[in-house]
Amino acid sequence: MRMVLMGPPGSGKGTRAHIISDLYGIPVVTTGDMLREAVRDETEFGKIAGKYMSKGDLVPDKIVNGIVRERMMKPDVQDGFILDGFPRSKTQADALDAILDELGIELTHVLFVVLSDDVIIQRLSKRRSCPKCGAVYHLESAPPKQKGVCDVCGAQLIQRDDDKEEVIRHRLEVYRELTEPLLERYGSRGLIVETSGEVAIDELSAYLKALLG
Ligand code: AMP
């Protein structure tokens, strides 16, 4: 399986990516996580990327395409992968086609997660994240055992700058303008599988297995 996960920010792509990864034994390539790591490590690219990310803008294609290309050349993706959060623009989709051409492989699925803006805003504005291990919580539906503290590693939880309501609205605009048009491209190749972003978490694994076979 060689999959791209598409859908608006906050639709649950990351959760689905990890479940599919467990089900099929293939790695997840998440540009958001790779970029957040570069920001944390204060790398040259991280310093540039952080400025775009905190405002909810896309990091320049050149940086992201370079990071993805490097990752896709590693041997563990040769037997399959799930791309989460990439491509997000036409230039990125062109870059992905070129990378896959070079590797002599093609995408098999584009899983499109559908969710309304209202639900997204309510989900993301109540999301809290662990800056140390990346665990994600929701103040109402999946709170940490101890308020403000990560269950996994004990670090203090934060609200990501880009999970504040006005930034979320901007991220949704960016998604509609630059990313959503890619659905047409992948639709014309017959790759799209649609799925609801509202399936309960404890049912997701069985649901995705039935959907993807
Ligand atoms: P995410 O965690 O996927 O919502 O990504 C968080 C932020 O990282 C986005 O709002 C962008 O600023 C940046 N980002 C992640 N993936 C990409 C991408 N493919 N292209 C450009 N920016 C990205």
PDB file of C-alpha atoms and ligand atoms in Angstrom:
ATOM      1  CA  MET A   1       0.000   0.000   0.000  1.00  0.00           C
ATOM      2  CA  ARG A   2       1.342   3.415  -0.992  1.00  0.00           C
ATOM      3  CA  MET A   3      -1.026   5.989   0.393  1.00  0.00           C
ATOM      4  CA  VAL A   4      -1.518   9.726   0.639  1.00  0.00           C
ATOM      5  CA  LEU A   5      -3.788  10.876   3.466  1.00  0.00           C
ATOM      6  CA  MET A   6      -5.728  14.017   2.615  1.00  0.00           C
ATOM      7  CA  GLY A   7      -8.234  16.096   4.524  1.00  0.00           C
ATOM      8  CA  PRO A   8      -8.453  19.393   6.359  1.00  0.00           C
ATOM      9  CA  PRO A   9      -6.272  20.092   9.414  1.00  0.00           C
ATOM     10  CA  GLY A  10      -7.802  18.445  12.468  1.00  0.00           C
ATOM     11  CA  SER A  11      -9.815  15.864  10.538  1.00  0.00           C
ATOM     12  CA  GLY A  12      -7.896  13.004  12.190  1.00  0.00           C
ATOM     13  CA  LYS A  13      -5.351  12.167   9.493  1.00  0.00           C
ATOM     14  CA  GLY A  14      -2.611  11.469  12.039  1.00  0.00           C
ATOM     15  CA  THR A  15      -4.769   9.076  14.076  1.00  0.00           C
ATOM     16  CA  ARG A  16      -5.789   7.203  10.926  1.00  0.00           C
ATOM     17  CA  ALA A  17      -2.228   7.125   9.616  1.00  0.00           C
ATOM     18  CA  HIS A  18      -0.968   5.376  12.754  1.00  0.00           C
ATOM     19  CA  ILE A  19      -3.801   2.844  12.788  1.00  0.00           C
ATOM     20  CA  ILE A  20      -3.195   1.995   9.108  1.00  0.00           C
ATOM     21  CA  SER A  21       0.528   1.771   9.815  1.00  0.00           C
ATOM     22  CA  ASP A  22      -0.141  -0.824  12.546  1.00  0.00           C
ATOM     23  CA  LEU A  23      -2.626  -2.725  10.385  1.00  0.00           C
ATOM     24  CA  TYR A  24      -0.391  -3.031   7.318  1.00  0.00           C
ATOM     25  CA  GLY A  25       3.084  -2.759   8.855  1.00  0.00           C
ATOM     26  CA  ILE A  26       4.180   0.261   6.793  1.00  0.00           C
ATOM     27  CA  PRO A  27       5.796   3.519   7.960  1.00  0.00           C
ATOM     28  CA  VAL A  28       4.062   6.893   8.282  1.00  0.00           C
ATOM     29  CA  VAL A  29       5.808   9.920   6.807  1.00  0.00           C
ATOM     30  CA  THR A  30       4.379  13.009   8.537  1.00  0.00           C
ATOM     31  CA  THR A  31       5.661  16.351   7.298  1.00  0.00           C
ATOM     32  CA  GLY A  32       4.128  18.259  10.244  1.00  0.00           C
ATOM     33  CA  ASP A  33       6.104  16.103  12.727  1.00  0.00           C
ATOM     34  CA  MET A  34       9.321  16.339  10.693  1.00  0.00           C
ATOM     35  CA  LEU A  35       8.986  20.125  10.536  1.00  0.00           C
ATOM     36  CA  ARG A  36       8.155  20.437  14.260  1.00  0.00           C
ATOM     37  CA  GLU A  37      11.256  18.382  15.018  1.00  0.00           C
ATOM     38  CA  ALA A  38      13.378  20.719  12.859  1.00  0.00           C
ATOM     39  CA  VAL A  39      11.892  23.714  14.723  1.00  0.00           C
ATOM     40  CA  ARG A  40      12.648  22.078  18.110  1.00  0.00           C
ATOM     41  CA  ASP A  41      16.208  21.276  17.041  1.00  0.00           C
ATOM     42  CA  GLU A  42      16.614  24.829  15.714  1.00  0.00           C
ATOM     43  CA  THR A  43      18.072  23.580  12.435  1.00  0.00           C
ATOM     44  CA  GLU A  44      18.609  26.010   9.572  1.00  0.00           C
ATOM     45  CA  PHE A  45      15.326  24.898   7.931  1.00  0.00           C
ATOM     46  CA  GLY A  46      13.574  24.719  11.300  1.00  0.00           C
ATOM     47  CA  LYS A  47      14.227  28.395  11.964  1.00  0.00           C
ATOM     48  CA  ILE A  48      12.601  29.355   8.660  1.00  0.00           C
ATOM     49  CA  ALA A  49       9.756  26.819   8.931  1.00  0.00           C
ATOM     50  CA  GLY A  50       8.731  27.925  12.442  1.00  0.00           C
ATOM     51  CA  LYS A  51       7.811  31.399  11.190  1.00  0.00           C
ATOM     52  CA  TYR A  52       5.317  29.988   8.703  1.00  0.00           C
ATOM     53  CA  MET A  53       3.950  27.307  11.010  1.00  0.00           C
ATOM     54  CA  SER A  54       3.054  29.590  13.916  1.00  0.00           C
ATOM     55  CA  LYS A  55       0.920  31.676  11.529  1.00  0.00           C
ATOM     56  CA  GLY A  56      -0.763  28.659   9.951  1.00  0.00           C
ATOM     57  CA  ASP A  57       0.864  29.247   6.550  1.00  0.00           C
ATOM     58  CA  LEU A  58       2.458  26.539   4.450  1.00  0.00           C
ATOM     59  CA  VAL A  59       6.209  26.179   4.771  1.00  0.00           C
ATOM     60  CA  PRO A  60       7.810  26.922   1.355  1.00  0.00           C
ATOM     61  CA  ASP A  61       7.547  23.991  -1.078  1.00  0.00           C
ATOM     62  CA  LYS A  62      11.289  23.887  -1.640  1.00  0.00           C
ATOM     63  CA  ILE A  63      12.015  23.069   2.010  1.00  0.00           C
ATOM     64  CA  VAL A  64       9.212  20.524   2.373  1.00  0.00           C
ATOM     65  CA  ASN A  65       9.907  18.801  -0.944  1.00  0.00           C
ATOM     66  CA  GLY A  66      13.561  18.418   0.041  1.00  0.00           C
ATOM     67  CA  ILE A  67      12.696  16.871   3.418  1.00  0.00           C
ATOM     68  CA  VAL A  68      10.202  14.452   1.853  1.00  0.00           C
ATOM     69  CA  ARG A  69      12.544  13.463  -0.979  1.00  0.00           C
ATOM     70  CA  GLU A  70      15.288  12.617   1.496  1.00  0.00           C
ATOM     71  CA  ARG A  71      12.879  10.537   3.594  1.00  0.00           C
ATOM     72  CA  MET A  72      11.397   8.711   0.597  1.00  0.00           C
ATOM     73  CA  MET A  73      14.826   7.539  -0.523  1.00  0.00           C
ATOM     74  CA  LYS A  74      15.252   5.489   2.696  1.00  0.00           C
ATOM     75  CA  PRO A  75      14.842   1.719   2.292  1.00  0.00           C
ATOM     76  CA  ASP A  76      11.963   1.296   4.777  1.00  0.00           C
ATOM     77  CA  VAL A  77       9.459   3.029   2.486  1.00  0.00           C
ATOM     78  CA  GLN A  78      10.136   0.725  -0.463  1.00  0.00           C
ATOM     79  CA  ASP A  79       7.496  -1.794   0.659  1.00  0.00           C
ATOM     80  CA  GLY A  80       4.826   0.812   1.267  1.00  0.00           C
ATOM     81  CA  PHE A  81       4.173   4.081   3.114  1.00  0.00           C
ATOM     82  CA  ILE A  82       1.531   6.484   4.317  1.00  0.00           C
ATOM     83  CA  LEU A  83       2.149  10.135   3.571  1.00  0.00           C
ATOM     84  CA  ASP A  84       0.387  12.284   6.171  1.00  0.00           C
ATOM     85  CA  GLY A  85       0.206  16.018   5.414  1.00  0.00           C
ATOM     86  CA  PHE A  86       1.965  15.875   2.043  1.00  0.00           C
ATOM     87  CA  PRO A  87       1.354  16.930  -0.676  1.00  0.00           C
ATOM     88  CA  ARG A  88      -0.427  20.159   0.234  1.00  0.00           C
ATOM     89  CA  SER A  89       0.020  22.142  -3.013  1.00  0.00           C
ATOM     90  CA  LYS A  90       0.276  21.541  -6.757  1.00  0.00           C
ATOM     91  CA  THR A  91       4.053  22.011  -6.660  1.00  0.00           C
ATOM     92  CA  GLN A  92       4.304  19.399  -3.900  1.00  0.00           C
ATOM     93  CA  ALA A  93       2.091  16.968  -5.834  1.00  0.00           C
ATOM     94  CA  ASP A  94       4.365  17.446  -8.873  1.00  0.00           C
ATOM     95  CA  ALA A  95       7.405  16.800  -6.667  1.00  0.00           C
ATOM     96  CA  LEU A  96       5.806  13.633  -5.298  1.00  0.00           C
ATOM     97  CA  ASP A  97       5.094  12.371  -8.820  1.00  0.00           C
ATOM     98  CA  ALA A  98       8.756  12.973  -9.703  1.00  0.00           C
ATOM     99  CA  ILE A  99      10.000  11.135  -6.582  1.00  0.00           C
ATOM    100  CA  LEU A 100       7.720   8.154  -7.263  1.00  0.00           C
ATOM    101  CA  ASP A 101       8.774   8.105 -10.938  1.00  0.00           C
ATOM    102  CA  GLU A 102      12.374   8.011  -9.844  1.00  0.00           C
ATOM    103  CA  LEU A 103      11.609   5.092  -7.518  1.00  0.00           C
ATOM    104  CA  GLY A 104       9.556   3.367 -10.238  1.00  0.00           C
ATOM    105  CA  ILE A 105       6.423   3.109  -8.082  1.00  0.00           C
ATOM    106  CA  GLU A 106       2.901   4.589  -8.042  1.00  0.00           C
ATOM    107  CA  LEU A 107       0.385   5.584  -5.395  1.00  0.00           C
ATOM    108  CA  THR A 108      -2.287   2.985  -4.658  1.00  0.00           C
ATOM    109  CA  HIS A 109      -4.704   5.006  -2.449  1.00  0.00           C
ATOM    110  CA  VAL A 110      -5.541   8.594  -1.550  1.00  0.00           C
ATOM    111  CA  LEU A 111      -7.587   8.391   1.636  1.00  0.00           C
ATOM    112  CA  PHE A 112      -9.700  11.542   1.941  1.00  0.00           C
ATOM    113  CA  VAL A 113     -10.999  12.292   5.448  1.00  0.00           C
ATOM    114  CA  VAL A 114     -14.210  14.372   5.393  1.00  0.00           C
ATOM    115  CA  LEU A 115     -15.153  16.617   8.338  1.00  0.00           C
ATOM    116  CA  SER A 116     -17.053  19.922   8.721  1.00  0.00           C
ATOM    117  CA  ASP A 117     -15.286  23.156   9.706  1.00  0.00           C
ATOM    118  CA  ASP A 118     -17.385  23.495  12.895  1.00  0.00           C
ATOM    119  CA  VAL A 119     -16.262  20.124  14.232  1.00  0.00           C
ATOM    120  CA  ILE A 120     -12.659  20.853  13.230  1.00  0.00           C
ATOM    121  CA  ILE A 121     -12.557  24.165  15.093  1.00  0.00           C
ATOM    122  CA  GLN A 122     -14.084  22.643  18.207  1.00  0.00           C
ATOM    123  CA  ARG A 123     -11.623  19.712  18.044  1.00  0.00           C
ATOM    124  CA  LEU A 124      -8.436  21.661  17.404  1.00  0.00           C
ATOM    125  CA  SER A 125      -9.098  24.508  19.822  1.00  0.00           C
ATOM    126  CA  LYS A 126      -9.431  21.942  22.638  1.00  0.00           C
ATOM    127  CA  ARG A 127      -6.412  19.924  21.542  1.00  0.00           C
ATOM    128  CA  ARG A 128      -3.385  19.854  23.833  1.00  0.00           C
ATOM    129  CA  SER A 129      -0.051  18.405  22.745  1.00  0.00           C
ATOM    130  CA  CYS A 130       3.056  17.141  24.448  1.00  0.00           C
ATOM    131  CA  PRO A 131       6.057  19.141  23.191  1.00  0.00           C
ATOM    132  CA  LYS A 132       8.403  16.334  24.270  1.00  0.00           C
ATOM    133  CA  CYS A 133       6.933  13.052  22.980  1.00  0.00           C
ATOM    134  CA  GLY A 134       4.214  14.309  20.591  1.00  0.00           C
ATOM    135  CA  ALA A 135       1.255  12.662  22.409  1.00  0.00           C
ATOM    136  CA  VAL A 136      -2.048  14.413  21.690  1.00  0.00           C
ATOM    137  CA  TYR A 137      -5.012  14.991  24.054  1.00  0.00           C
ATOM    138  CA  HIS A 138      -8.442  16.616  23.866  1.00  0.00           C
ATOM    139  CA  LEU A 139      -9.712  18.553  26.881  1.00  0.00           C
ATOM    140  CA  GLU A 140     -13.139  16.855  26.707  1.00  0.00           C
ATOM    141  CA  SER A 141     -12.948  13.605  24.768  1.00  0.00           C
ATOM    142  CA  ALA A 142      -9.414  12.429  25.656  1.00  0.00           C
ATOM    143  CA  PRO A 143      -8.084  14.415  28.640  1.00  0.00           C
ATOM    144  CA  PRO A 144      -4.783  13.516  30.328  1.00  0.00           C
ATOM    145  CA  LYS A 145      -5.079  11.688  33.681  1.00  0.00           C
ATOM    146  CA  GLN A 146      -3.540  14.662  35.470  1.00  0.00           C
ATOM    147  CA  LYS A 147      -4.526  18.132  34.241  1.00  0.00           C
ATOM    148  CA  GLY A 148      -1.857  19.670  31.996  1.00  0.00           C
ATOM    149  CA  VAL A 149       0.569  16.740  32.302  1.00  0.00           C
ATOM    150  CA  CYS A 150       1.454  14.167  29.622  1.00  0.00           C
ATOM    151  CA  ASP A 151       0.399  10.601  30.576  1.00  0.00           C
ATOM    152  CA  VAL A 152       3.257   9.134  28.534  1.00  0.00           C
ATOM    153  CA  CYS A 153       6.314  11.156  29.559  1.00  0.00           C
ATOM    154  CA  GLY A 154       5.191  13.561  32.313  1.00  0.00           C
ATOM    155  CA  ALA A 155       6.026  16.767  30.387  1.00  0.00           C
ATOM    156  CA  GLN A 156       3.840  19.882  30.665  1.00  0.00           C
ATOM    157  CA  LEU A 157       1.202  19.923  27.892  1.00  0.00           C
ATOM    158  CA  ILE A 158       0.890  22.924  25.590  1.00  0.00           C
ATOM    159  CA  GLN A 159      -1.585  24.372  23.124  1.00  0.00           C
ATOM    160  CA  ARG A 160       0.234  24.589  19.781  1.00  0.00           C
ATOM    161  CA  ASP A 161       0.309  28.191  18.480  1.00  0.00           C
ATOM    162  CA  ASP A 162      -1.410  26.964  15.340  1.00  0.00           C
ATOM    163  CA  ASP A 163      -4.261  25.367  17.345  1.00  0.00           C
ATOM    164  CA  LYS A 164      -5.579  28.797  18.430  1.00  0.00           C
ATOM    165  CA  GLU A 165      -8.925  29.597  16.847  1.00  0.00           C
ATOM    166  CA  GLU A 166      -7.916  32.414  14.475  1.00  0.00           C
ATOM    167  CA  VAL A 167      -4.917  30.424  13.245  1.00  0.00           C
ATOM    168  CA  ILE A 168      -7.134  27.342  12.745  1.00  0.00           C
ATOM    169  CA  ARG A 169      -9.474  29.421  10.564  1.00  0.00           C
ATOM    170  CA  HIS A 170      -6.512  30.563   8.502  1.00  0.00           C
ATOM    171  CA  ARG A 171      -5.215  26.985   8.151  1.00  0.00           C
ATOM    172  CA  LEU A 172      -8.647  25.978   6.849  1.00  0.00           C
ATOM    173  CA  GLU A 173      -8.535  28.783   4.259  1.00  0.00           C
ATOM    174  CA  VAL A 174      -5.061  27.697   3.153  1.00  0.00           C
ATOM    175  CA  TYR A 175      -6.314  24.111   2.888  1.00  0.00           C
ATOM    176  CA  ARG A 176      -9.299  25.110   0.713  1.00  0.00           C
ATOM    177  CA  GLU A 177      -7.206  27.277  -1.570  1.00  0.00           C
ATOM    178  CA  LEU A 178      -4.051  25.194  -2.061  1.00  0.00           C
ATOM    179  CA  THR A 179      -4.667  21.602  -0.963  1.00  0.00           C
ATOM    180  CA  GLU A 180      -8.290  20.779  -1.765  1.00  0.00           C
ATOM    181  CA  PRO A 181      -7.787  21.244  -5.544  1.00  0.00           C
ATOM    182  CA  LEU A 182      -5.501  18.179  -5.456  1.00  0.00           C
ATOM    183  CA  LEU A 183      -8.596  16.014  -4.968  1.00  0.00           C
ATOM    184  CA  GLU A 184      -9.439  16.562  -8.619  1.00  0.00           C
ATOM    185  CA  ARG A 185      -5.992  15.428  -9.718  1.00  0.00           C
ATOM    186  CA  TYR A 186      -6.118  12.218  -7.671  1.00  0.00           C
ATOM    187  CA  GLY A 187      -9.823  11.721  -8.442  1.00  0.00           C
ATOM    188  CA  SER A 188      -9.056  11.653 -12.165  1.00  0.00           C
ATOM    189  CA  ARG A 189      -6.569   8.849 -11.481  1.00  0.00           C
ATOM    190  CA  GLY A 190      -9.246   6.870  -9.616  1.00  0.00           C
ATOM    191  CA  LEU A 191      -7.238   6.863  -6.381  1.00  0.00           C
ATOM    192  CA  ILE A 192      -9.620   8.486  -3.908  1.00  0.00           C
ATOM    193  CA  VAL A 193     -11.240   6.557  -1.076  1.00  0.00           C
ATOM    194  CA  GLU A 194     -13.521   8.773   1.043  1.00  0.00           C
ATOM    195  CA  THR A 195     -13.937   8.263   4.761  1.00  0.00           C
ATOM    196  CA  SER A 196     -15.741  10.074   7.570  1.00  0.00           C
ATOM    197  CA  GLY A 197     -13.710  11.986  10.152  1.00  0.00           C
ATOM    198  CA  GLU A 198     -16.369  11.237  12.785  1.00  0.00           C
ATOM    199  CA  VAL A 199     -15.926   7.495  13.352  1.00  0.00           C
ATOM    200  CA  ALA A 200     -15.403   6.753  17.082  1.00  0.00           C
ATOM    201  CA  ILE A 201     -11.782   6.048  17.928  1.00  0.00           C
ATOM    202  CA  ASP A 202     -12.387   2.551  19.324  1.00  0.00           C
ATOM    203  CA  GLU A 203     -14.135   1.536  16.088  1.00  0.00           C
ATOM    204  CA  LEU A 204     -11.570   3.045  13.728  1.00  0.00           C
ATOM    205  CA  SER A 205      -9.257   0.089  13.290  1.00  0.00           C
ATOM    206  CA  ALA A 206     -12.031  -2.341  12.244  1.00  0.00           C
ATOM    207  CA  TYR A 207     -13.638   0.380  10.125  1.00  0.00           C
ATOM    208  CA  LEU A 208     -10.447   1.150   8.217  1.00  0.00           C
ATOM    209  CA  LYS A 209      -9.642  -2.523   7.713  1.00  0.00           C
ATOM    210  CA  ALA A 210     -13.085  -3.100   6.205  1.00  0.00           C
ATOM    211  CA  LEU A 211     -12.705  -0.011   4.006  1.00  0.00           C
ATOM    212  CA  LEU A 212      -9.204  -0.749   2.734  1.00  0.00           C
ATOM    213  CA  GLY A 213      -9.318  -4.526   2.599  1.00  0.00           C
TER     214      GLY A 213
HETATM  215  P1  AMP B   1       0.053  19.522  10.483  1.00  0.00           P
HETATM  216  O1  AMP B   1       0.554  18.986  11.762  1.00  0.00           O
HETATM  217  O2  AMP B   1       0.068  18.524   9.350  1.00  0.00           O
HETATM  218  O3  AMP B   1      -1.293  20.199  10.595  1.00  0.00           O
HETATM  219  O4  AMP B   1       1.093  20.664  10.024  1.00  0.00           O
HETATM  220  C1  AMP B   1       1.336  21.774  10.859  1.00  0.00           C
HETATM  221  C2  AMP B   1       1.980  22.875  10.041  1.00  0.00           C
HETATM  222  O5  AMP B   1       3.211  22.404   9.463  1.00  0.00           O
HETATM  223  C3  AMP B   1       1.159  23.353   8.849  1.00  0.00           C
HETATM  224  O6  AMP B   1       0.175  24.310   9.214  1.00  0.00           O
HETATM  225  C4  AMP B   1       2.258  23.951   7.971  1.00  0.00           C
HETATM  226  O7  AMP B   1       2.697  25.208   8.476  1.00  0.00           O
HETATM  227  C5  AMP B   1       3.393  22.962   8.178  1.00  0.00           C
HETATM  228  N1  AMP B   1       3.328  21.862   7.185  1.00  0.00           N
HETATM  229  C6  AMP B   1       3.076  20.539   7.409  1.00  0.00           C
HETATM  230  N2  AMP B   1       3.094  19.841   6.273  1.00  0.00           N
HETATM  231  C7  AMP B   1       3.365  20.743   5.288  1.00  0.00           C
HETATM  232  C8  AMP B   1       3.483  20.664   3.878  1.00  0.00           C
HETATM  233  N3  AMP B   1       3.314  19.513   3.224  1.00  0.00           N
HETATM  234  N4  AMP B   1       3.766  21.815   3.203  1.00  0.00           N
HETATM  235  C9  AMP B   1       3.935  22.983   3.824  1.00  0.00           C
HETATM  236  N5  AMP B   1       3.799  23.145   5.142  1.00  0.00           N
HETATM  237  C10 AMP B   1       3.520  22.035   5.878  1.00  0.00           C
END
